[in-house]
Short mmCIF file of C-alpha atoms in Angstrom, two decimals:
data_model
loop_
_atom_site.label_atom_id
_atom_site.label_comp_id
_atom_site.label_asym_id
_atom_site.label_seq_id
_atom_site.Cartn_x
_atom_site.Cartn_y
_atom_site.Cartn_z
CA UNK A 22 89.78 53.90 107.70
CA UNK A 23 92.15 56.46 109.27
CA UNK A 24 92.35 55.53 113.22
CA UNK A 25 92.91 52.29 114.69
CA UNK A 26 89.94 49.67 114.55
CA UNK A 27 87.74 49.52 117.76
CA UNK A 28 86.96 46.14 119.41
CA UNK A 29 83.78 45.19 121.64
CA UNK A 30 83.89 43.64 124.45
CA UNK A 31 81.15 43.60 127.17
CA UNK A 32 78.75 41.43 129.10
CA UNK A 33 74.89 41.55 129.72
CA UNK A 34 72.90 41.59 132.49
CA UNK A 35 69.37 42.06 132.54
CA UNK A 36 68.68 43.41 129.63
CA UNK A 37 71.03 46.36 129.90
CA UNK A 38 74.58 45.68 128.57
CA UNK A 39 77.77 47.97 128.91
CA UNK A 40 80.42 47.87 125.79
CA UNK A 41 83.71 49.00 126.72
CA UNK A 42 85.93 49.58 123.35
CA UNK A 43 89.49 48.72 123.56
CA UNK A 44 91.85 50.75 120.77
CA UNK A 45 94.90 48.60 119.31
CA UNK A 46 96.99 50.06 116.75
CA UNK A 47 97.66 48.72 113.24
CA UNK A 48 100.91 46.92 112.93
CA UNK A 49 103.11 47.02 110.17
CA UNK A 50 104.17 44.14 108.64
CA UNK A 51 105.81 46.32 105.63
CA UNK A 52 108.36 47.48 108.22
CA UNK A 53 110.56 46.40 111.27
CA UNK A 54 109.18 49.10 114.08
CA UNK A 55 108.33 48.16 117.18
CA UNK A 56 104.75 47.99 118.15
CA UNK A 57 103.48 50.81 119.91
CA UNK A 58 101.37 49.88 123.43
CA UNK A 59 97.74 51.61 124.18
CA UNK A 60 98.57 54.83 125.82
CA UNK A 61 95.67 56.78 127.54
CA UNK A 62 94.64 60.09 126.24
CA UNK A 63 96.08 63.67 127.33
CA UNK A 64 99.17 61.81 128.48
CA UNK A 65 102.36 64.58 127.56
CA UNK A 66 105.60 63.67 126.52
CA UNK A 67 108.99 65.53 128.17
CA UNK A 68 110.86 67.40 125.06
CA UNK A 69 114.19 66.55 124.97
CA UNK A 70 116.16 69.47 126.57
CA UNK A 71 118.00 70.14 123.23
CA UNK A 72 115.36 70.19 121.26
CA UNK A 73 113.78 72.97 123.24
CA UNK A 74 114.49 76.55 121.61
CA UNK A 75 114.35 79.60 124.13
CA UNK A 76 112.14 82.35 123.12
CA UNK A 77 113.85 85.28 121.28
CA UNK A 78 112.97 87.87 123.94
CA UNK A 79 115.08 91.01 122.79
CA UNK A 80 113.14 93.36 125.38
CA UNK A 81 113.26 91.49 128.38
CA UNK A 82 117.62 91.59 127.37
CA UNK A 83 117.73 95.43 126.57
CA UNK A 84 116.21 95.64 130.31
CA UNK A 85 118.72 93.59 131.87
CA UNK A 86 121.73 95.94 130.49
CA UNK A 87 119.76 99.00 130.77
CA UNK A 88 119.11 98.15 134.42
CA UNK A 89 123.01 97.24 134.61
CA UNK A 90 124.06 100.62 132.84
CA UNK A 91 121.99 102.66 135.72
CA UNK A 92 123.38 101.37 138.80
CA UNK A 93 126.61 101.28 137.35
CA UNK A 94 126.43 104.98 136.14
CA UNK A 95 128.63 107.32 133.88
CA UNK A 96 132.07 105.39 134.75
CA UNK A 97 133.49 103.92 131.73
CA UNK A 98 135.79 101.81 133.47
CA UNK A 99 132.71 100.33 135.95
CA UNK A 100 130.86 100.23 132.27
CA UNK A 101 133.57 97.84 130.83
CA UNK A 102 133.60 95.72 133.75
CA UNK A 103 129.93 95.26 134.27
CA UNK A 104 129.58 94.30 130.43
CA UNK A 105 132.77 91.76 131.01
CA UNK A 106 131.22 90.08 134.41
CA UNK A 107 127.49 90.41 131.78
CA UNK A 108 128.85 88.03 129.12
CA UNK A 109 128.71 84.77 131.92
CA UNK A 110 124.93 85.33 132.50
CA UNK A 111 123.56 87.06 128.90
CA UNK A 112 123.22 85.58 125.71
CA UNK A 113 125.69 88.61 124.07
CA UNK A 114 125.96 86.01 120.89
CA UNK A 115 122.03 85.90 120.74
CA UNK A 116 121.07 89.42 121.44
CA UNK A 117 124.02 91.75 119.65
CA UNK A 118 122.32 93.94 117.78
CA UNK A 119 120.23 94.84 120.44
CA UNK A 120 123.22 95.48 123.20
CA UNK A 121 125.15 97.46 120.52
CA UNK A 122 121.89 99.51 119.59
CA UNK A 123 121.90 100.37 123.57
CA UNK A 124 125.48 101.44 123.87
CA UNK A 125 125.28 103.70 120.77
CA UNK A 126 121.69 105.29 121.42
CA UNK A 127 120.69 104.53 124.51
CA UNK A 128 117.82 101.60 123.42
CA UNK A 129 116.72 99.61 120.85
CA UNK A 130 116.92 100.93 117.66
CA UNK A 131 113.94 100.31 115.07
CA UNK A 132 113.12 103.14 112.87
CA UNK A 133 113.22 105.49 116.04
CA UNK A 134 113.83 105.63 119.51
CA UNK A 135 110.20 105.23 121.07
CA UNK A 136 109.47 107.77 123.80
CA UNK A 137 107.75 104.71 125.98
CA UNK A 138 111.03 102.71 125.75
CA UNK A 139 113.29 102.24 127.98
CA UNK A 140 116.38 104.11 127.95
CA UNK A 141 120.06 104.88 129.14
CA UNK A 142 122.10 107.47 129.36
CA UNK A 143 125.13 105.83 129.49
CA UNK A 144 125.36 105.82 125.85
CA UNK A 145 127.39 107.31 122.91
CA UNK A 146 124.31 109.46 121.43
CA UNK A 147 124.15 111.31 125.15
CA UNK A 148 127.95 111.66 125.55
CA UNK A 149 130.12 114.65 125.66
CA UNK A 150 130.73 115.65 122.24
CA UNK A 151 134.82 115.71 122.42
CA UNK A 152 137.63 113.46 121.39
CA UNK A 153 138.56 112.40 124.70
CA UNK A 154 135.28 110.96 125.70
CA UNK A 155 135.04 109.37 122.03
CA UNK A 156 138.31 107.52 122.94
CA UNK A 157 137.08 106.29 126.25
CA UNK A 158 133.83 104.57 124.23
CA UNK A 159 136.20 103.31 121.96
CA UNK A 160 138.02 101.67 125.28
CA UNK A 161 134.87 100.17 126.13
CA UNK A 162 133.94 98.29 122.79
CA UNK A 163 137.85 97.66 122.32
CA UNK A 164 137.35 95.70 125.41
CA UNK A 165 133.97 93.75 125.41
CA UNK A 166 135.10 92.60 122.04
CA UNK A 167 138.39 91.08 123.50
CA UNK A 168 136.67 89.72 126.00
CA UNK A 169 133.97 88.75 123.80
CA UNK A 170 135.54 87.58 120.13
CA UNK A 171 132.21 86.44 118.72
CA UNK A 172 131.11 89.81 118.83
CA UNK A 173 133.69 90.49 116.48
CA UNK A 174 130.94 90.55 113.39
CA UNK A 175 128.11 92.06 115.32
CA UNK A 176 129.58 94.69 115.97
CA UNK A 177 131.04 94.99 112.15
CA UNK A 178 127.46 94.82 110.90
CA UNK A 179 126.35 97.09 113.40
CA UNK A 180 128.60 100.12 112.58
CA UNK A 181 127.77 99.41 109.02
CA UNK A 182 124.17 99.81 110.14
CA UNK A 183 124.55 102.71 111.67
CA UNK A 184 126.08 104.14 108.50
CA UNK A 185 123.93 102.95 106.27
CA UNK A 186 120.87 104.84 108.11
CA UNK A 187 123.09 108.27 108.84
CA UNK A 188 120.05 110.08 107.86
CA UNK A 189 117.77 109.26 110.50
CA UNK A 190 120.39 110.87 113.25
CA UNK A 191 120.88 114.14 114.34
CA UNK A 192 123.78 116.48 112.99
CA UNK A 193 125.43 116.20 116.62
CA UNK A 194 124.99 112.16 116.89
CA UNK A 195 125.79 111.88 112.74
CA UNK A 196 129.10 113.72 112.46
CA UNK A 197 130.33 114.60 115.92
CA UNK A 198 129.55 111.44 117.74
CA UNK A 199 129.61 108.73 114.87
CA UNK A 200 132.29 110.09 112.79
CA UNK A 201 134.82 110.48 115.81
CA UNK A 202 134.09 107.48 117.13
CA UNK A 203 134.27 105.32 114.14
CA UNK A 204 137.31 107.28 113.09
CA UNK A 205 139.07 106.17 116.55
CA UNK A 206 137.66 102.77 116.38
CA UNK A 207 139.44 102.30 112.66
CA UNK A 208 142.69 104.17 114.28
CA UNK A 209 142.88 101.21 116.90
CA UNK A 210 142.27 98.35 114.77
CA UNK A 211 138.87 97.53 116.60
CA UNK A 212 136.98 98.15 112.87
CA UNK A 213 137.90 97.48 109.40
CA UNK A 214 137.68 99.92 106.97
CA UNK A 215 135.55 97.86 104.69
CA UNK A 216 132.62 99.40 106.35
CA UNK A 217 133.04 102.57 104.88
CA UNK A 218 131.28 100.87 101.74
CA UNK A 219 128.00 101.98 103.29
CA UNK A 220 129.17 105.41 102.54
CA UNK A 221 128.37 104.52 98.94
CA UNK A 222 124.84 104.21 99.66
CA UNK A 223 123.04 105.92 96.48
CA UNK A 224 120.42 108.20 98.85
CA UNK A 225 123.70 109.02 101.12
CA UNK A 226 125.98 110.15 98.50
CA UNK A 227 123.30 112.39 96.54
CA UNK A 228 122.35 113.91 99.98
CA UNK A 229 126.21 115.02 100.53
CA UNK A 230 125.58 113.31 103.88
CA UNK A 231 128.67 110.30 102.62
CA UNK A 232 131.26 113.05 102.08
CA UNK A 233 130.27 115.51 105.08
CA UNK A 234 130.30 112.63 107.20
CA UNK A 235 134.06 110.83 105.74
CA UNK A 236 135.86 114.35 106.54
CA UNK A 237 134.88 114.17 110.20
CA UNK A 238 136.00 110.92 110.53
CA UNK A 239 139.34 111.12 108.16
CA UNK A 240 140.11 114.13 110.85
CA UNK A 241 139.51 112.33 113.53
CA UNK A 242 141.08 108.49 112.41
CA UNK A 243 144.29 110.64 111.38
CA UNK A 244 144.12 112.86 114.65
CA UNK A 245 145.06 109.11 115.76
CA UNK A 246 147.14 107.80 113.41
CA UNK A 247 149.39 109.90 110.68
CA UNK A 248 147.96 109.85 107.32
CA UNK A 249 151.15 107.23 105.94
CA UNK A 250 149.33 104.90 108.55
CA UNK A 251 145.65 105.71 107.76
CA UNK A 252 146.85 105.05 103.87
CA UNK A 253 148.21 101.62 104.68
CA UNK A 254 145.02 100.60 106.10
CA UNK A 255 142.70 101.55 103.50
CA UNK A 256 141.81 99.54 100.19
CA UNK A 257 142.69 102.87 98.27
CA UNK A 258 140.71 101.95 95.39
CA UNK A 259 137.54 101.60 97.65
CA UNK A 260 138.72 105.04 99.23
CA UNK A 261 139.55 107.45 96.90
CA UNK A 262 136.21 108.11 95.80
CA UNK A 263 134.85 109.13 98.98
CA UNK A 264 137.65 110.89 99.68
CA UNK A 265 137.28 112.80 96.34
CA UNK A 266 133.34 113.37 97.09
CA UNK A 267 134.53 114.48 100.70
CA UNK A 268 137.03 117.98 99.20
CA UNK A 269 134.44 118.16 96.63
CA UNK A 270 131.57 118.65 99.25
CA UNK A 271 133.20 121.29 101.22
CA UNK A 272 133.29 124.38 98.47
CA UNK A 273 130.07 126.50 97.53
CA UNK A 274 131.11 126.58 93.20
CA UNK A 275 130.90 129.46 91.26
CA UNK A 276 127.72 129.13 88.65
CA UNK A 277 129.76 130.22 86.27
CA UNK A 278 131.47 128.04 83.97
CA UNK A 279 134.18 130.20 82.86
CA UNK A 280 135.16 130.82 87.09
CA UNK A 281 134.49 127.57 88.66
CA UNK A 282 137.48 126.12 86.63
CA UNK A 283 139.80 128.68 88.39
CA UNK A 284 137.91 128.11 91.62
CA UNK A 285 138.67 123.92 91.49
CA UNK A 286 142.41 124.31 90.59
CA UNK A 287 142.85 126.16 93.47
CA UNK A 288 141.15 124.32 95.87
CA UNK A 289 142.27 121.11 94.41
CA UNK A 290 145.48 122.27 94.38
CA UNK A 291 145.31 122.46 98.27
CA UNK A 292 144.08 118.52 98.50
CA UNK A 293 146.62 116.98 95.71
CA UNK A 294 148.77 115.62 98.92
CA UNK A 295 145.54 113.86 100.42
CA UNK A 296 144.76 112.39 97.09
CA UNK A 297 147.91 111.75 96.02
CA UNK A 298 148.16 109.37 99.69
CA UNK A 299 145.09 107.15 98.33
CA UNK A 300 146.19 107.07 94.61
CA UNK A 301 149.43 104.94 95.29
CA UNK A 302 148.44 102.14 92.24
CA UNK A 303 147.22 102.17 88.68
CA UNK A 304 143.75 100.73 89.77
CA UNK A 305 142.93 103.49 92.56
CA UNK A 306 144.34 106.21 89.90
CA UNK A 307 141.91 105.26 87.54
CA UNK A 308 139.13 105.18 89.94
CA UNK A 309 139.77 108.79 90.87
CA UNK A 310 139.51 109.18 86.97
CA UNK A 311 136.35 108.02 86.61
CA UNK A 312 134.81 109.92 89.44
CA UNK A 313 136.37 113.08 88.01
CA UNK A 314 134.58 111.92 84.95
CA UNK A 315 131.57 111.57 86.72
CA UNK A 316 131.04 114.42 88.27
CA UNK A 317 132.34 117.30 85.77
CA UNK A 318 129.50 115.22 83.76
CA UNK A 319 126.93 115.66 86.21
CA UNK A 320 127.72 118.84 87.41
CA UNK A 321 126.99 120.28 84.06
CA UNK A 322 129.49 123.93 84.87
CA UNK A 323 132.35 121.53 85.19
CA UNK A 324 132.06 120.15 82.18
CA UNK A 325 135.11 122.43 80.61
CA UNK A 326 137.36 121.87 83.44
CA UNK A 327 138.17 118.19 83.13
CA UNK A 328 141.24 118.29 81.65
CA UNK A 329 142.61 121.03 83.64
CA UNK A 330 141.86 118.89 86.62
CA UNK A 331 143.79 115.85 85.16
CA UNK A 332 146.91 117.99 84.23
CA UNK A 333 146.70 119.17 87.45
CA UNK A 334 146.77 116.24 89.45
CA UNK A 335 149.40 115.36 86.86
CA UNK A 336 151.62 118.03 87.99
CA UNK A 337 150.90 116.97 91.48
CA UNK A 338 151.85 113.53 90.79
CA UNK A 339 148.40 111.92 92.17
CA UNK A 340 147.59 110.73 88.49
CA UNK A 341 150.66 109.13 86.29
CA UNK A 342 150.56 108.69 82.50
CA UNK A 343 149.71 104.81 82.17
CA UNK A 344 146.50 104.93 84.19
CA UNK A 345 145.60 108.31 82.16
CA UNK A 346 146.58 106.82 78.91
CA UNK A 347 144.44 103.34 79.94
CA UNK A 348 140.99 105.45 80.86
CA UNK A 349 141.73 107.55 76.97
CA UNK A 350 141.85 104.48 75.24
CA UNK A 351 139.30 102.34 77.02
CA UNK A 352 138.73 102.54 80.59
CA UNK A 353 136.56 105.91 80.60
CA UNK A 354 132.85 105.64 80.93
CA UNK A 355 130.09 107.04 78.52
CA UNK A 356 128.92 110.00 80.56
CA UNK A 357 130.25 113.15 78.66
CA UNK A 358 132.64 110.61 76.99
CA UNK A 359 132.68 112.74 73.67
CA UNK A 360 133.24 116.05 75.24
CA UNK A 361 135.88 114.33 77.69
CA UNK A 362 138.62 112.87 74.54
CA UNK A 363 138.35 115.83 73.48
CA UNK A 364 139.44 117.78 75.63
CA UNK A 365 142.28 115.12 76.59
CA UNK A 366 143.68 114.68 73.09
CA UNK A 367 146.47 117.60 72.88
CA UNK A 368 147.60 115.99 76.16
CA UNK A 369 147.55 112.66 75.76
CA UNK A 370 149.28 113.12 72.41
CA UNK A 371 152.02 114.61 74.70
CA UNK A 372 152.16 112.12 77.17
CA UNK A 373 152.55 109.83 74.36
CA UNK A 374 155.62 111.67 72.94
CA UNK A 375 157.34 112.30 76.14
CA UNK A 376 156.89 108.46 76.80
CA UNK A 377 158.54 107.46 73.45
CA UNK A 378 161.10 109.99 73.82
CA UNK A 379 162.41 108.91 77.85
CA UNK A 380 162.44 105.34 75.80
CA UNK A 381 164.95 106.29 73.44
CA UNK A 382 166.77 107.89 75.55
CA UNK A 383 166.96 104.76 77.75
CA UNK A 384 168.34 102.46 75.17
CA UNK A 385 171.01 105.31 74.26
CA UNK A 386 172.32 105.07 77.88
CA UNK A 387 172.12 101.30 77.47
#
């Protein structure tokens, strides 16, 4: 019932006969294709040559730039070229991930860097660990992705890779190889900063590894560019709290409650102008707000120095009244919220009067 229906046809000859079976194939009368003729068995059919699909072969590319990398040697400027003259014969679209992996660390990277696996040294993990060669590596991605503007995105989702797994480095390739190099790559326009978002990474931030890493590569984006021009490239309201997390990170705090508040003026005191850069609009004030909130709640021998850190960056003009009066009345979250208005109330009331009174005194000018 399933094939197509066999027909006999032989002859006899003394007593022994010979059948030879002929196959036909059903027609169709329900539709208009053509009818198929009797094709012999094991006969192969040529696939179209866009319907073939080359194998994904990942090793067999790492080799070909590894091999590349070798003869060309440490020369960054024979480097660029060989990865330009690369891009006619390579599938660079295909196999990103896996040529960026090799010019950060030297191979493939999956978890770890197996021992077994072929390697290069001409690489950012075995570089120098100084500015100057940082800058040169920068020269080299700067210019494959010229050359190269698909690579544009791989290479975006690669540093944001890289960041994302900052644990599984070593201090040296985490925060003097990666955080100068990124920081020069962001200076020159080759990244955007919306890959610092990885930096937000739960595990990261908890670790301190976010903020030890963002003040290495602040110092070395601004070592680059001045901090005016660092500011203007920077969605400050995506920024400020890693830049807050970053001065937080560098002090060992007092124990005791009634010192650390002391301790934080002073040392905040130091960072207003770096804050006050990032905290240029309500929404990026209030942001700093909240992580102020945030972590005077979870840092429980902060808890009494909240306010004093909000009049201070008052003072220092990186907080105005309208975003503090906005988090009192409805913007602030529920962690210590309690504790928090109440220790704001003497001075919001005051903001509140001196705001009334500047009014008045406006329409008397008027």
């Amino acid at each position: 019932p399933y094939g197509a229906p066999l027909w006999p046809v032989g002859s006899w000859a003394g007593g022994m006969g010979r059948v030879l079976y002929f196959s036909f194939p059903r027609v169709s009368f329900m539709n208009n294709q053509k009818q198929q003729k009797p094709t012999l068995s094991g006969q192969r059919f040529k696939t179209r040559k866009r319907d073939e699909k080359e194998r994904f072969d990942p090793t067999q590319f790492q080799d070909c730039i590894i091999q590349g990398l070798t003869e060309t040697g440490t020369d960054l400027e024979a480097v660029a070229k060989f990865l330009d003259a690369s891009g006619a014969k390579l599938d660079y679209r295909r196999y990103a991930e896996t040529l960026f992996d090799i010019l950060v660390a030297g191979g493939m990277l999956g978890g770890t860097l197996a021992d077994d696996m072929m390697r290069t040294d001409v690489c950012v993990f075995a570089a120098q660990e100084d500015l100057e060669t940082m800058q040169a590596f920068a020269q080299v991605f700067n210019k494959l992705i010229r050359r190269y503007k698909y690579l544009e995105k791989g290479f975006e989702d690669e540093v944001k890779k890289l960041l994302l797994f900052l644990k599984g480095f070593s201090e040296s390739e985490r925060n003097k190889l990666l955080a100068m190099l990124t920081g020069v790559l962001l200076a020159n326009g080759t990244l955007n900063a919306s890959i610092l978002n990885s930096l937000y990474n739960e595990n990261l931030v908890k670790e301190g590894v976010s903020a030890a890493f963002a003040v290495k590569l602040f110092k070395s984006w601004i070592n680059e560019k001045d901090i005016n021009a660092v500011a203007a490239s920077l969605r400050k309201v995506i920024v400020i709290g890693i830049v807050w997390s970053s001065v937080m990170s560098t002090v060992e705090w007092n124990k005791k409650e009634e010192l650390v508040a002391e301790q934080a003026i002073k040392h905040l005191k130091q960072y207003s102008p770096l804050l006050a850069a990032f905290t240029t609009q309500g929404q990026s004030e209030l942001t700093l707000l909240l992580k102020i909130q945030e972590y005077c709640y979870d840092n429980i021998h902060f808890m009494k120095a909240f306010q004093k850190i909000v009049v201070l960056f008052y003072k220092a003009e990186v907080l105005s009244e309208e975003p503090i009066l906005k988090w009192y009345k409805d913007a602030h979250v529920a962690k210590g919220k309690s504790v928090f208005l109440e220790q704001m109330k003497k001075f919001v009331e005051w903001l509140k009067n001196a705001e009334e009174e500047s009014e008045s005194e406006t329409e008397e000018g008027d």
